[in-house]
Short mmCIF file of C-alpha atoms in Angstrom, two decimals:
data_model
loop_
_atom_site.label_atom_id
_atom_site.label_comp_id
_atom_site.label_asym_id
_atom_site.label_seq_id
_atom_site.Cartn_x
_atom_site.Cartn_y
_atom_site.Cartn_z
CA UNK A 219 -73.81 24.64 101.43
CA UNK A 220 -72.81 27.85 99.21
CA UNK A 221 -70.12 27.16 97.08
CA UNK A 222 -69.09 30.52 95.44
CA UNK A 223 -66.88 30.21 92.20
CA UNK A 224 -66.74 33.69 90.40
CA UNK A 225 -63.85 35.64 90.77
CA UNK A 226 -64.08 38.96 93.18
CA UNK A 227 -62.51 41.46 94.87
CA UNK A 228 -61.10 40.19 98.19
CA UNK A 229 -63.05 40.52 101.20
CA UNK A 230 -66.35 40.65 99.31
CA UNK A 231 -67.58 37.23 100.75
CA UNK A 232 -67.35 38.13 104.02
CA UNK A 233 -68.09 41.98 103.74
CA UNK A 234 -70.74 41.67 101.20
CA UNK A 235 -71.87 37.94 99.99
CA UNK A 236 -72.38 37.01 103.31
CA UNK A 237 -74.12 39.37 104.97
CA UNK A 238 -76.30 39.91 102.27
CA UNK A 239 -77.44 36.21 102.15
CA UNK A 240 -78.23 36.26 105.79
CA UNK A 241 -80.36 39.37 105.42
CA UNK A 242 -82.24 37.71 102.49
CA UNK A 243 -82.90 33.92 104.50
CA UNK A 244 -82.80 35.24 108.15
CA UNK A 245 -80.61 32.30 108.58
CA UNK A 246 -76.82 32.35 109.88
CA UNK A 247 -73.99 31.12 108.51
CA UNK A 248 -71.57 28.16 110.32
CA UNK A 249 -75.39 27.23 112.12
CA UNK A 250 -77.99 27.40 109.08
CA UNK A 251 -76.07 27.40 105.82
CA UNK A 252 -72.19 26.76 104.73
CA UNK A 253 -70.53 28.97 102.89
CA UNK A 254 -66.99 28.70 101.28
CA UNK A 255 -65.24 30.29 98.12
CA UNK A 256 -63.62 27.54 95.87
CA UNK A 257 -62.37 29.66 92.67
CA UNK A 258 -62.81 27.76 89.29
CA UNK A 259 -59.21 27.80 87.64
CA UNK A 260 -60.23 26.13 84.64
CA UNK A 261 -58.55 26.90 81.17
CA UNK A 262 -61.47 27.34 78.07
CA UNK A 263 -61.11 24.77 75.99
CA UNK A 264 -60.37 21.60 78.36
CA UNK A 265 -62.52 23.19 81.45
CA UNK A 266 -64.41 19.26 82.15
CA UNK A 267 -60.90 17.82 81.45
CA UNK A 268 -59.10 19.98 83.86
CA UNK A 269 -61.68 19.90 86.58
CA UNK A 270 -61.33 16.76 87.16
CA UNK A 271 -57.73 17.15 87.20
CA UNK A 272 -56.63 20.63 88.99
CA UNK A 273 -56.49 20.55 92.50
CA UNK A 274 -59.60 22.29 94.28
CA UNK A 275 -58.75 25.63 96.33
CA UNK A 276 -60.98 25.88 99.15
CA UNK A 277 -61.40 28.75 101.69
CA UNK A 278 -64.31 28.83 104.30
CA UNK A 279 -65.41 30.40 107.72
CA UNK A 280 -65.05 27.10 109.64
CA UNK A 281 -63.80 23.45 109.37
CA UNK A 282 -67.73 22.15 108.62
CA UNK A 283 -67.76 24.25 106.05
CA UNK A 284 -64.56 23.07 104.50
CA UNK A 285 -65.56 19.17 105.16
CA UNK A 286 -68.92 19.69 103.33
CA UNK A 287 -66.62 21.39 100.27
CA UNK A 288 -64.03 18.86 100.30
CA UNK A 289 -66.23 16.27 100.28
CA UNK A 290 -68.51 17.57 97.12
CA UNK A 291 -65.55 18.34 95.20
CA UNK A 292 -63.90 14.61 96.06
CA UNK A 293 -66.58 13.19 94.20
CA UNK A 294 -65.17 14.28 90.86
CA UNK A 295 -61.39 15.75 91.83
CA UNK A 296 -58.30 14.19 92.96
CA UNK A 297 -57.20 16.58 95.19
CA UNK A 298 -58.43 19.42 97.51
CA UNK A 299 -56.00 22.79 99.15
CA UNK A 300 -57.23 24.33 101.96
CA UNK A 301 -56.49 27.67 102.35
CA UNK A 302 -57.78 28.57 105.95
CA UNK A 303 -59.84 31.77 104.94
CA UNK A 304 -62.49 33.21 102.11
CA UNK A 305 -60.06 35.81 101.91
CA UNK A 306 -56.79 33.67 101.03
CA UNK A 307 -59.17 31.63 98.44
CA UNK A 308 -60.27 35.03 96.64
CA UNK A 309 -56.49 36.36 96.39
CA UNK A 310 -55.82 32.99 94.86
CA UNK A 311 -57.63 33.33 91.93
CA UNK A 312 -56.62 36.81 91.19
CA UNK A 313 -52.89 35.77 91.81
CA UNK A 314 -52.99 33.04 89.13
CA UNK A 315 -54.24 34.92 86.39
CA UNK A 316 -52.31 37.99 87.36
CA UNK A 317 -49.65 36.25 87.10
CA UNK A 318 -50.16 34.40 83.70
CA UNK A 319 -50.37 38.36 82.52
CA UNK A 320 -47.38 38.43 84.17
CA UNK A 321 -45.40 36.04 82.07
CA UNK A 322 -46.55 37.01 79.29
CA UNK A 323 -45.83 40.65 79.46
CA UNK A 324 -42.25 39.61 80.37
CA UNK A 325 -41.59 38.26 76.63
CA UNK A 326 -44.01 41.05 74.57
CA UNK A 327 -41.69 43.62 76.22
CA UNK A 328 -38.79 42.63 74.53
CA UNK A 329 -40.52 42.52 70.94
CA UNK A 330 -39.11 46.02 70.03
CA UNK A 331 -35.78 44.77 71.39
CA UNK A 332 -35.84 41.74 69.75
CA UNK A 333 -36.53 43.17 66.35
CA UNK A 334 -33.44 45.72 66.78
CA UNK A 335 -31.07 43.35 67.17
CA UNK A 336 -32.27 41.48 64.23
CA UNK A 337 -32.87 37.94 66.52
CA UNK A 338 -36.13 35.76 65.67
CA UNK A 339 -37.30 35.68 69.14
CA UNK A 340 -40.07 32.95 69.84
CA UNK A 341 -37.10 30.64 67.86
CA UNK A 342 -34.76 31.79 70.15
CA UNK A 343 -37.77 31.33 73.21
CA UNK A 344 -37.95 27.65 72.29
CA UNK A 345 -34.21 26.91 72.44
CA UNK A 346 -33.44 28.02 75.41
CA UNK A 347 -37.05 26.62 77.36
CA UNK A 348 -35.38 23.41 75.65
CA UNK A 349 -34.39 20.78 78.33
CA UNK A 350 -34.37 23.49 81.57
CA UNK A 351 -36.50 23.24 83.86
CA UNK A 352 -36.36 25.98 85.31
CA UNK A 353 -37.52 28.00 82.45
CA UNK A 354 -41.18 28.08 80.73
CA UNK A 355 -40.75 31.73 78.85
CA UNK A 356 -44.05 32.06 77.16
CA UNK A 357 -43.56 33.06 73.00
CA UNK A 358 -44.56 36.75 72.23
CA UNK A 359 -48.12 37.56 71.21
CA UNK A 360 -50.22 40.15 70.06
CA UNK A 361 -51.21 41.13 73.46
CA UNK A 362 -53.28 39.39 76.16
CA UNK A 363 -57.16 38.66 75.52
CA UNK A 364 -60.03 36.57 76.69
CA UNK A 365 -62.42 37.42 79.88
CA UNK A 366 -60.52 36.77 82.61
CA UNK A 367 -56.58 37.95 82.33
CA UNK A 368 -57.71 40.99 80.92
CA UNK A 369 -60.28 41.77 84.21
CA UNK A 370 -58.50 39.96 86.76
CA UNK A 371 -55.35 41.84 87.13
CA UNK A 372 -57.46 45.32 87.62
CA UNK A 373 -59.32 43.67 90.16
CA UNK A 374 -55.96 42.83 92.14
CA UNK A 375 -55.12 46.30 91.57
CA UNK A 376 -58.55 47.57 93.12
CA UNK A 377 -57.71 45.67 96.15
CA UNK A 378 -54.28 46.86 96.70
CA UNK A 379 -55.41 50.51 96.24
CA UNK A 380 -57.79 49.96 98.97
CA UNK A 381 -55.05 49.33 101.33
CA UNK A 382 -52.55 51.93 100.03
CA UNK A 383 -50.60 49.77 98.23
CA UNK A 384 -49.61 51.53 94.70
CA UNK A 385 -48.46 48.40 92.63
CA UNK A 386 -46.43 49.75 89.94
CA UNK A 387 -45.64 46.34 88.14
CA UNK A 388 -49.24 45.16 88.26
CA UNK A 389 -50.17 48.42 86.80
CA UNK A 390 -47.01 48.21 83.87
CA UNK A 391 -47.63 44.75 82.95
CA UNK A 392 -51.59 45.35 81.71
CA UNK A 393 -50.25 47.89 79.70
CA UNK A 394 -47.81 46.13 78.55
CA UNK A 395 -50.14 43.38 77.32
CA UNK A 396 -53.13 46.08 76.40
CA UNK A 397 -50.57 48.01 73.69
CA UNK A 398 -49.90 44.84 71.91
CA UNK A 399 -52.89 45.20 69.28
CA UNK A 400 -52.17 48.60 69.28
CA UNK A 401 -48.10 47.63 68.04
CA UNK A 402 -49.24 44.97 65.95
CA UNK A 403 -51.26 47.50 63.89
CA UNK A 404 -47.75 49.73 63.09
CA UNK A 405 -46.46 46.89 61.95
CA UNK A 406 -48.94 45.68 59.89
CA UNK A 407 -49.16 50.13 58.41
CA UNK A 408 -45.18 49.56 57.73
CA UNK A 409 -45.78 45.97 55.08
CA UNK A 410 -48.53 47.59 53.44
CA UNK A 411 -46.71 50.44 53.00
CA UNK A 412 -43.54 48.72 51.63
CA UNK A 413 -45.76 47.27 48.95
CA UNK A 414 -46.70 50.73 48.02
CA UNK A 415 -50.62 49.89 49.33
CA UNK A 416 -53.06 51.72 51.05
CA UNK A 417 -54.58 50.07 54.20
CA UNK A 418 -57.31 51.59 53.79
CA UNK A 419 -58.12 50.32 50.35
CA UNK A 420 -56.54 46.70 50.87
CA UNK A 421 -58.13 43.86 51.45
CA UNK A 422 -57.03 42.36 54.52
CA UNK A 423 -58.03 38.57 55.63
CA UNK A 424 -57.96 37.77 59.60
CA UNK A 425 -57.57 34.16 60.34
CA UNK A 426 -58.31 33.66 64.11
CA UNK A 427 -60.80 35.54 66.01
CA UNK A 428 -61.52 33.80 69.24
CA UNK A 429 -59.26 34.94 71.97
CA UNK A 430 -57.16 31.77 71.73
CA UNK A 431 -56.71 28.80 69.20
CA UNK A 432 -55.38 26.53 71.56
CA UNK A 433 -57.37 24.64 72.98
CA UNK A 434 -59.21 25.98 70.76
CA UNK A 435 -62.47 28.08 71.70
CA UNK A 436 -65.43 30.28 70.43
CA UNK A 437 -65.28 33.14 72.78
CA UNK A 438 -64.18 36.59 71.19
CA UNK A 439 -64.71 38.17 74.81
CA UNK A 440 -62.16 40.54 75.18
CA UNK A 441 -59.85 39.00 72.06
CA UNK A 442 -56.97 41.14 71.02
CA UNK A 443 -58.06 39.92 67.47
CA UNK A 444 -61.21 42.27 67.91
CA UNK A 445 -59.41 44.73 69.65
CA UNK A 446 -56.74 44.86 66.95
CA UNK A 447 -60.06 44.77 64.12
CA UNK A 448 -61.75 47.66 66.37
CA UNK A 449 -58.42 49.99 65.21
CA UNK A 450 -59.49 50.07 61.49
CA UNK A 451 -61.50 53.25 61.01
CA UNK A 452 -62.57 51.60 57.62
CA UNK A 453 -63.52 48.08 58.28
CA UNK A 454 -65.51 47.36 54.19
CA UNK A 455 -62.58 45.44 53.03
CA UNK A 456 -62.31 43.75 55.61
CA UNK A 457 -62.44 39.94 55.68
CA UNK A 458 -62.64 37.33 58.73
CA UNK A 459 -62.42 33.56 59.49
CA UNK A 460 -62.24 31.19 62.51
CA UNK A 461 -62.54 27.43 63.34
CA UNK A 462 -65.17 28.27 66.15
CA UNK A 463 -67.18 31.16 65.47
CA UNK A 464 -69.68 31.20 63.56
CA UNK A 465 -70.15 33.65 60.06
CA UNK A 466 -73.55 35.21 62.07
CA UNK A 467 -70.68 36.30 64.72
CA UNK A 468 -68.41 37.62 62.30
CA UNK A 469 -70.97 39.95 60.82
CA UNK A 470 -71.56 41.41 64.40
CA UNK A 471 -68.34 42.76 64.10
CA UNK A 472 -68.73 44.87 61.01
CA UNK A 473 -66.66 42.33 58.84
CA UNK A 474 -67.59 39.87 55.94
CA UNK A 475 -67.07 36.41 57.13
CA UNK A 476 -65.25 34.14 54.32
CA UNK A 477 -63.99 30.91 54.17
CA UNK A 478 -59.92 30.23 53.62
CA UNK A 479 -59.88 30.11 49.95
CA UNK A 480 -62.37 33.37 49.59
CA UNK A 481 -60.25 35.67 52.19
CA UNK A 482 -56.99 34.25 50.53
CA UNK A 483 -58.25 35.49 46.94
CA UNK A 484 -56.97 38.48 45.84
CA UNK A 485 -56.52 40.07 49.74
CA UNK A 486 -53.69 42.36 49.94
CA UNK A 487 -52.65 41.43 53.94
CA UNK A 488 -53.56 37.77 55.27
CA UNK A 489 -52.92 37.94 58.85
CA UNK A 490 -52.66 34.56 61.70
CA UNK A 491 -53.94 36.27 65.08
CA UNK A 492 -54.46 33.28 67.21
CA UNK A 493 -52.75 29.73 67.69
CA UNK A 494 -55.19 26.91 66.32
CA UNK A 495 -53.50 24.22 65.81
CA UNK A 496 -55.16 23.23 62.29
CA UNK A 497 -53.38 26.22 60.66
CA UNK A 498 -49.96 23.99 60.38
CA UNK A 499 -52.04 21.89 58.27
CA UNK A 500 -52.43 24.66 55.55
CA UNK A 501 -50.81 24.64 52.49
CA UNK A 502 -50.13 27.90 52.57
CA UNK A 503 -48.03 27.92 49.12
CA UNK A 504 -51.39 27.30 47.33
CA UNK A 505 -53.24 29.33 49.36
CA UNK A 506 -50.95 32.29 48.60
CA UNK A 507 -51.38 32.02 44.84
CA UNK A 508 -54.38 33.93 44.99
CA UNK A 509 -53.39 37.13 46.27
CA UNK A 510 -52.93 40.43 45.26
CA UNK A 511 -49.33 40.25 44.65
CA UNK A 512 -47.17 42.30 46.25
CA UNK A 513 -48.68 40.82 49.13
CA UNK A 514 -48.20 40.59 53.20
CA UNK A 515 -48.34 37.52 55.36
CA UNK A 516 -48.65 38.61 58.99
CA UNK A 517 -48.15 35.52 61.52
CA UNK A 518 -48.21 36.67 64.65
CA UNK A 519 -47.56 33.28 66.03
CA UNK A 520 -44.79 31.58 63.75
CA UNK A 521 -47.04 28.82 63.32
CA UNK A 522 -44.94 28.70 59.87
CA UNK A 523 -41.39 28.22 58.99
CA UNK A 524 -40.33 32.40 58.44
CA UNK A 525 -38.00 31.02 55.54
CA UNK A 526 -40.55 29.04 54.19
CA UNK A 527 -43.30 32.17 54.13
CA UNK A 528 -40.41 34.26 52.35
CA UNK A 529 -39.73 31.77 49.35
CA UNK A 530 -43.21 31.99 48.58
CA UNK A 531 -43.13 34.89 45.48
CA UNK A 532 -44.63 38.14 45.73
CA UNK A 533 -44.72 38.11 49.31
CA UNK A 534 -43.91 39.82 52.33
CA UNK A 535 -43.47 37.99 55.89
CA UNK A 536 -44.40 39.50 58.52
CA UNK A 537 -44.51 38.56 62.30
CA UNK A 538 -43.35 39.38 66.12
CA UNK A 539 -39.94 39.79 66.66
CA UNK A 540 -38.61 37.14 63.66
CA UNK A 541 -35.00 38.91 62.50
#
């Protein structure tokens, strides 16, 4: 039995995987080997937690095929789906993530909007999510990272251009989600500015470089924190820290790693790109006392109280969409 998990372009089992394995073996498939696609829909972070959880999706050429599946994936899950066909199990996977980018281009486009009309947004997100069930409106971020919503939705794309289909949405929403580093930068040009600085002569501290902070995780694979660093033509006063990855990482990308207290000191622009959940633990009122005052405080989270950030003296708060 061939259990495939990766995500690909639909049709590729049959029209590619397939055929290919038979050539290799000489054997056939539904006679001498099983073959089904089962996509892995795991979140990083809580992937052995939530395989044992998430129901399996399971598409094969025949029934054995699905019995043998069903039965290896009992062992450890609660719950199977059969989907009938390889090809309905491969759109699954690239329909889930596609639409996570989905949702979350549907609140970063109304950032600029937001900001106009002078409303703190993911405030205004969490009151109305509040008690509804209907509603889970994601908070704005600084775009859309990590190695799978950022490749997926192109794939889905690839197959719909190769039946004619010109998917306009699919096609708005990545960029959409791919500008946000790009936007985040302006902003962060406009504080420094404001506090009569050069960005290319202040010192600027990034907290959170993994793609996500919660759950929390390691991988910078397509992070919007690197592709927000990767704007900077001038990267030498440049300062990094995360939970998860390690300072040897953090040199790979052309920055100094530091810990919270030496990126804090005397930085110019301090600025919260992911979610970990350990940053609401920070005192950031101490912390602050050591910068270069005037000084910016970019969270693009609100992982702090905005009224709290601007009490703090010699400060400038920054963040998406806060009034």
């Amino acid at each position: 039995l061939i259990i495939y998990r990766s995500t690909i372009p639909v049709g590729c089992s049959r029209k590619i995987l397939i055929p290919k394995i038979e050539k290799i073996t000489k054997l056939k498939c539904g006679k001498d080997f099983y073959f089904s696609f089962a996509p892995e829909r795991t979140a990083e972070g809580v992937a052995l937690k939530e395989l044992k959880e998430n129901p399996q999706i399971i598409g094969t050429l025949d029934d054995i095929s699905y019995k043998k599946t069903s039965n290896f994936f009992n062992k450890f899950t609660n719950s199977t789906v059969n989907v009938e066909t390889i090809e309905a199990a491969e759109f699954s996977k690239l329909l889930d993530n596609s639409f996570r980018d989905h949702m979350f281009a549907f609140s970063n486009q109304f950032i600029e909007y937001a900001e106009k009309i002078n409303i703190n947004f993911p405030k205004l997100i969490d009151k109305i999510n509040h008690g509804y069930k209907r509603n889970n409106i994601p908070k704005p971020s600084p775009g859309v990272g990590g190695p799978c919503l950022t490749k997926d939705p192109f794939i889905l794309n690839y197959c719909l251009k190769e039946t004619g289909i010109k998917n306009t949405l699919q096609t708005r929403v990545r960029e959409i989600n791919m500008n946000g580093p790009k936007n985040l930068l302006k902003r962060i040009k406009l504080l420094i500015k404001k506090n009569n600085k050069n960005i290319d002569t202040a010192k600027i501290f990034l907290i959170g470089l993994a793609f996500k902070g919660n759950p929390e995780t390691s991988d910078l694979r397509d992070s919007t924190s690197i592709q927000f660093l990767e704007s900077f033509k001038n990267k030498k006063n440049i300062y990094g820290f995360d939970y998860r990855v390690t300072s040897e990482e953090i040199k790979k990308l052309g920055i100094k790693p530091a810990s919270l207290i030496q990126g804090f000191k005397n930085s110019d622009v301090v600025i919260f790109l992911n979610n970990h959940k350990s940053y609401s633990d920070l005192n950031i009122s101490k912390l602050s006392k050591s910068m270069k005052k005037p000084a910016v405080i970019f969270d693009c989270w609100q992982v702090f109280e905005p009224s709290e950030i601007k009490k703090l003296e010699g400060i400038l708060y920054g963040g998406l969409a806060v009034g």
